[in-house]
Coordinates of C-alpha atoms in Angstrom, one line a residue:
X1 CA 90.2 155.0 -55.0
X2 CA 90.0 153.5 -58.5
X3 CA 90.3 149.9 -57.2
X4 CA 87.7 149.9 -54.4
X5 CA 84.1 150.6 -55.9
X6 CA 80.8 151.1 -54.0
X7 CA 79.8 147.8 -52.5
X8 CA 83.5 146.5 -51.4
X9 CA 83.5 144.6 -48.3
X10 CA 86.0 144.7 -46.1
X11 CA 86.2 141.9 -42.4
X12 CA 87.5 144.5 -40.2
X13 CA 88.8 148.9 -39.7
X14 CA 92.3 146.5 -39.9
X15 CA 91.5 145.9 -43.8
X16 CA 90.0 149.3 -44.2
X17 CA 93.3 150.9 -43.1
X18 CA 95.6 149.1 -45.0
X19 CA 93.5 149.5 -48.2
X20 CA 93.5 153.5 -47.9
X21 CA 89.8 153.9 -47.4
X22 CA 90.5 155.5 -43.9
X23 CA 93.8 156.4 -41.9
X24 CA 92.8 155.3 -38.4
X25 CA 91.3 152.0 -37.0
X26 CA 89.3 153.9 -34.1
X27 CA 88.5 157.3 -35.1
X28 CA 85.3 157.9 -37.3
X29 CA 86.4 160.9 -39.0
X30 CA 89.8 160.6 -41.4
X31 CA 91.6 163.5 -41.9
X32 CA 94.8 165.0 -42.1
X33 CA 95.1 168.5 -39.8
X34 CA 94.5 171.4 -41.7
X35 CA 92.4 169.7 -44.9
X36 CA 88.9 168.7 -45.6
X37 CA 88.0 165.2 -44.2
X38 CA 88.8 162.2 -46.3
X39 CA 86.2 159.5 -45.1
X40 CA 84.3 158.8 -42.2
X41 CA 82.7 155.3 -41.0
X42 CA 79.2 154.8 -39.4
X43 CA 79.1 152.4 -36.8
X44 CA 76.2 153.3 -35.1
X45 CA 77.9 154.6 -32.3
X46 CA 76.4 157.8 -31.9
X47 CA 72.8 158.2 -31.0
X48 CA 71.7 161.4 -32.8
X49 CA 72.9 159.6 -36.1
X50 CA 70.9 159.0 -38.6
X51 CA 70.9 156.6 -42.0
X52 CA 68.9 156.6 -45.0
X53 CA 71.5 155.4 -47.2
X54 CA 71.9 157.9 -50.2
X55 CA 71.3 159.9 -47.4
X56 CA 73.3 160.5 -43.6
X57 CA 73.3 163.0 -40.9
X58 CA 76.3 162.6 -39.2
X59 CA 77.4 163.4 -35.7
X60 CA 80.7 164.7 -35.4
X61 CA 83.1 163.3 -32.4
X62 CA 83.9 164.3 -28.9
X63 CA 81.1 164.3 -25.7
X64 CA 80.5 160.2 -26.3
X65 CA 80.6 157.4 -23.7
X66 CA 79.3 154.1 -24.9
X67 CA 77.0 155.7 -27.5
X68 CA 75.3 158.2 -25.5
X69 CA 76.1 161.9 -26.1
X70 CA 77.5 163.4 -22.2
X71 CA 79.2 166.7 -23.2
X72 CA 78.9 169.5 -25.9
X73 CA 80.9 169.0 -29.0
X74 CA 83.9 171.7 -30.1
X75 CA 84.9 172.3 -33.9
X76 CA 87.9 171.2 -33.8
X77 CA 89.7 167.6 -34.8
X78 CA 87.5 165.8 -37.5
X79 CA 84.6 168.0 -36.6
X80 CA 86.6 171.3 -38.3
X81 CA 87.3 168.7 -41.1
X82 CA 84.4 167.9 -41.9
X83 CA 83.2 171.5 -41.4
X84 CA 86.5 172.1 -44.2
X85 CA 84.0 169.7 -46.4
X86 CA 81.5 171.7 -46.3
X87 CA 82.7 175.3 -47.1
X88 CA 85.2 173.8 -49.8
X89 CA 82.9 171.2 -51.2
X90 CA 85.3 168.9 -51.3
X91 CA 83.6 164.3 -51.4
X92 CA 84.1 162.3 -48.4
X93 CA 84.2 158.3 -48.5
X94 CA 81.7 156.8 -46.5
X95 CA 82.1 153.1 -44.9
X96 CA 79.4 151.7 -43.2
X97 CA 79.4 148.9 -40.7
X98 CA 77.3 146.2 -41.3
X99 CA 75.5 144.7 -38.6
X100 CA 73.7 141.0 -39.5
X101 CA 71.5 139.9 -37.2
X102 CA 73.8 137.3 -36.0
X103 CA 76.8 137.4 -33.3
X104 CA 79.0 140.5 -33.6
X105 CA 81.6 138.2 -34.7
X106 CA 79.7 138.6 -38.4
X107 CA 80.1 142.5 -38.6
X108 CA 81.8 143.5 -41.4
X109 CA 82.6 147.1 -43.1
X110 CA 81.8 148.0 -47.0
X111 CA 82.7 150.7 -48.9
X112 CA 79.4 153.4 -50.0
X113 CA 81.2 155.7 -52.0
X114 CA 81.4 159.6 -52.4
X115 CA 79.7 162.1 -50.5
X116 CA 78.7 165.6 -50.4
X117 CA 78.8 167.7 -47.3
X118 CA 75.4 169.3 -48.2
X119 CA 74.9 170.8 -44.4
X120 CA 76.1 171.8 -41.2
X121 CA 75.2 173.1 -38.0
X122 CA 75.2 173.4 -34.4
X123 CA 72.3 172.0 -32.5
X124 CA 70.7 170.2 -29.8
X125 CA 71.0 166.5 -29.7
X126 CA 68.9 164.2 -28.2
X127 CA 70.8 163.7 -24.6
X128 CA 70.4 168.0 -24.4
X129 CA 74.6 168.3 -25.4
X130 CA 75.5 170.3 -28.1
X131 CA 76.3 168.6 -31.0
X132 CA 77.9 169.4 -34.6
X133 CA 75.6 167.7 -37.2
X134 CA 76.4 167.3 -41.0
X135 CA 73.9 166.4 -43.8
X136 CA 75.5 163.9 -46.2
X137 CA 74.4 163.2 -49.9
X138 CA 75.6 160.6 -52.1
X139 CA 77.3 161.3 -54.9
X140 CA 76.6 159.9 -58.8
X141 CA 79.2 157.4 -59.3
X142 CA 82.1 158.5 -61.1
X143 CA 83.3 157.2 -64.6
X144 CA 86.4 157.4 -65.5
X145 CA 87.0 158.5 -69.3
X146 CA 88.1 156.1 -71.5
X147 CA 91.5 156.2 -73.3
X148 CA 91.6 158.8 -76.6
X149 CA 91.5 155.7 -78.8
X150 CA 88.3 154.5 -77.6
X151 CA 86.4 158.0 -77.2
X152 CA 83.7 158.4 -79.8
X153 CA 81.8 161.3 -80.1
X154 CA 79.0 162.4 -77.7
X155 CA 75.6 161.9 -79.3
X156 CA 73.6 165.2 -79.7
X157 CA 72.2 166.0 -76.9
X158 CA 67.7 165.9 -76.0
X159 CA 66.9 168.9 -74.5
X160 CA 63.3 168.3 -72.3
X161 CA 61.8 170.5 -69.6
X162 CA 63.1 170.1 -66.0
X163 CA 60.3 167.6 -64.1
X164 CA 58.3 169.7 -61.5
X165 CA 56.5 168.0 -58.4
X166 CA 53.9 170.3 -56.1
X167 CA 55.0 170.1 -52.6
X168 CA 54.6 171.7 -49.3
X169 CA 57.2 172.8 -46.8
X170 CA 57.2 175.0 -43.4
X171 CA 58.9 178.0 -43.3
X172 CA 59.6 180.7 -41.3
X173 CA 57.7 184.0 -41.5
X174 CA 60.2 187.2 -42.0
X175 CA 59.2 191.1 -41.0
X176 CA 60.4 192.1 -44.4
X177 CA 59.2 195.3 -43.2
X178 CA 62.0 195.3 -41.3
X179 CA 64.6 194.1 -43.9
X180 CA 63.8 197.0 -46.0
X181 CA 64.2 199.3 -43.0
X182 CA 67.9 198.1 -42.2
X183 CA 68.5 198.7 -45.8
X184 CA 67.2 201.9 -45.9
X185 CA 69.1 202.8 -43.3
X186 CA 72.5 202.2 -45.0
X187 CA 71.1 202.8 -48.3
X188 CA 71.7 199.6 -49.3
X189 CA 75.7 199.7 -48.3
X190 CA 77.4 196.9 -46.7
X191 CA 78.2 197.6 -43.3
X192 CA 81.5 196.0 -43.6
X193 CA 82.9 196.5 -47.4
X194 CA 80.8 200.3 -48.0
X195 CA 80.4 198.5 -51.3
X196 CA 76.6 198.9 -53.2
X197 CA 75.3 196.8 -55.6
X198 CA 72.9 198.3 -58.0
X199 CA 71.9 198.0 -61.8
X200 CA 69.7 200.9 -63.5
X201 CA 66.4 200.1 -62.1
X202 CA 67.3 199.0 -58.3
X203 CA 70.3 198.8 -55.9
X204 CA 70.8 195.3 -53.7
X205 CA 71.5 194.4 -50.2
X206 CA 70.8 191.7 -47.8
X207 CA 69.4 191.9 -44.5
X208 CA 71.9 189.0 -42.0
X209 CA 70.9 188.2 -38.1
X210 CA 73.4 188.0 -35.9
X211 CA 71.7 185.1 -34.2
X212 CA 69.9 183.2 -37.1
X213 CA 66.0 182.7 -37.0
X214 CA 66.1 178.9 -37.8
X215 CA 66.6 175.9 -36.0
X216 CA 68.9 175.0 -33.7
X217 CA 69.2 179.4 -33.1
X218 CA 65.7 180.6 -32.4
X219 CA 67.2 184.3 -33.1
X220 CA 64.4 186.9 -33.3
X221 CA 63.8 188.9 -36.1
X222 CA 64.3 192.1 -34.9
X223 CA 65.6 195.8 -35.7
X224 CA 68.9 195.2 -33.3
X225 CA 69.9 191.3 -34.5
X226 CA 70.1 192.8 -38.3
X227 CA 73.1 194.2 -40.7
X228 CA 73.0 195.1 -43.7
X229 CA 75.3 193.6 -46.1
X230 CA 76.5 192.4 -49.4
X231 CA 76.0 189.0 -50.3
X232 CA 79.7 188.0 -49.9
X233 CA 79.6 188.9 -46.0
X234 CA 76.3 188.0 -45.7
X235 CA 77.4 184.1 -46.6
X236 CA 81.1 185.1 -44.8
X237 CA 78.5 186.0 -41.6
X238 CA 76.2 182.8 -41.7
X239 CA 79.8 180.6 -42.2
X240 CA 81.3 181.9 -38.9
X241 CA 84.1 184.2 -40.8
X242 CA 84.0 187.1 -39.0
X243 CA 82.6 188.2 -36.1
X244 CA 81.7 190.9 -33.6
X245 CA 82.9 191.9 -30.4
X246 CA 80.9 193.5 -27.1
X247 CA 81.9 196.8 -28.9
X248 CA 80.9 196.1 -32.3
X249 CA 84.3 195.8 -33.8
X250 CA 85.1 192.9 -36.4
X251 CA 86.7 190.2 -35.8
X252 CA 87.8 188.0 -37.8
X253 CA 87.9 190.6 -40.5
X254 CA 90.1 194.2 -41.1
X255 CA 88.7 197.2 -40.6
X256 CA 85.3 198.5 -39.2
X257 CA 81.7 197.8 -39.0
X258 CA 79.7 201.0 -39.7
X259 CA 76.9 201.9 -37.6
X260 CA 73.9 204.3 -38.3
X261 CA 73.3 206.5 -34.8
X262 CA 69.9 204.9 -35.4
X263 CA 70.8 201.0 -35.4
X264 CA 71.1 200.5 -31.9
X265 CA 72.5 197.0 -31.8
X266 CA 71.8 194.4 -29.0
X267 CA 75.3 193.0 -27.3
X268 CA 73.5 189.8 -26.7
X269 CA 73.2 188.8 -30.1
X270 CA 76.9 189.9 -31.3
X271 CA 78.0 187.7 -28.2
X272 CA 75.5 184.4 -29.0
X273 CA 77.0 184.7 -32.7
X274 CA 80.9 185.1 -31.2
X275 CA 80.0 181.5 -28.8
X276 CA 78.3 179.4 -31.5
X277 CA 79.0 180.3 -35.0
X278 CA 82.1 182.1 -35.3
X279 CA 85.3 180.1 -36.1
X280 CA 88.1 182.1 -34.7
X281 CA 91.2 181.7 -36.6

């Protein structure tokens, strides 16, 4: 929106509206069905929300009564949206309410720019519903080129090393015995595409779980919640593209997921990836 920059106040979701920031007066999430989301406003109105200005996780909408979470959340409306966001990278406006500490008459909205959707996922909130959460980051703000007859020419460009800070993170431990073993088994083939990557020294695969190890999934890392794939599914997988049913077929996907006599799947996982990642079409 060239004439509203970062910072623009607005005295109610009326003026918001009619200036094009955001297409409904009630709804958090913009968006038009079909496409990416176009903006979304924080209110506070949702209790796993949380606001650290250049950066936001957002809950998506559905399962709220007066600002406490009372039923899981589905991906559909402006949760699939913003989910759109995500896998197509595409910015999102952000309006914040503004809350003084004063009567609520004072509240006002202003414009906080562009965001990225850097994450989604699935997971717990604090009331025990499920919820769908998405990691916001702000985006640089954007210049717009200036006409040809007022271009000069870009100074030569500093090359410096890329700053490096020492930190420390948890993470969680892999059997990469295990890895290699599901790889072996297929000889580093994708289970779904047959296709093996491989230069001169070393062919490539990726070990996926069906039910993921991290947060909000607690999957185990074991023999029967592994494929072996190329990177392309692998991402497809973890994105909730395809799928597998109670017999192991795709879904989601044409043809057939190849199985070594000596994989011996577990159901449970297949089914737990089916309920809570996969996005049937």
């Amino acid at each position: 929106m060239p004439a509203i920059r970062p910072g623009h106040e607005f005295l109610n979701r009326h003026e918001v509206q009619a200036a094009g920031i955001h297409r409904d007066r009630m709804k958090g999430i913009s968006s038009i069905a079909g496409f990416p989301a176009e903006a979304i406003v924080l209110s506070g109105g949702y209790e796993d929300d949380w606001d650290a200005g250049g950066t936001i996780l957002y809950t998506g909408e559905g399962g709220n009564s007066q600002g406490t979470q009372v039923a899981d959340q589905t991906l559909t409306g402006g949760n699939l949206a913003l989910h759109r966001s995500f896998e197509q990278q595409t910015p999102v406006r952000v309006i914040r309410q503004i809350r003084p500490a004063k009567a609520r008459s004072s509240w006002y909205y202003e414009y906080a720019g562009l965001y990225s959707v850097a994450r989604c996922s699935y997971e717990r909130g604090r009331s025990g519903f499920m919820i769908w959460r998405f990691l916001l980051e702000q985006l640089p703000e954007q210049v717009l080129p200036a006409p040809a007859a007022f271009q000069v020419q870009e100074p030569a460009a500093v090359y410096r090393p890329a700053p490096r800070i020492t930190t420390s993170v948890n993470r969680l431990v892999r059997d990469t015995s295990l890895m290699l073993r599901v790889k072996r088994l297929y000889d580093f083939h994708c289970q779904v595409c047959l296709e093996r990557l491989a230069n001169h020294a070393r062919p490539y695969a990726e070990a996926a779980h069906l039910q993921p190890l991290g947060a909000p999934h607690h999957g185990p890392d074991t023999l029967d919640n592994l494929l072996c794939l190329c990177p392309n599914h692998h991402v497809l997988l973890d994105m909730g593209t395809w799928s597998l049913d109670d017999q192991f077929n795709l879904q989601g996907l044409p043809g057939a997921l190849q199985v070594h006599p000596d994989h011996r799947l577990k159901v449970e996982w297949a089914r737990y990836h089916r309920r809570h990642i996969y996005q049937a079409p």
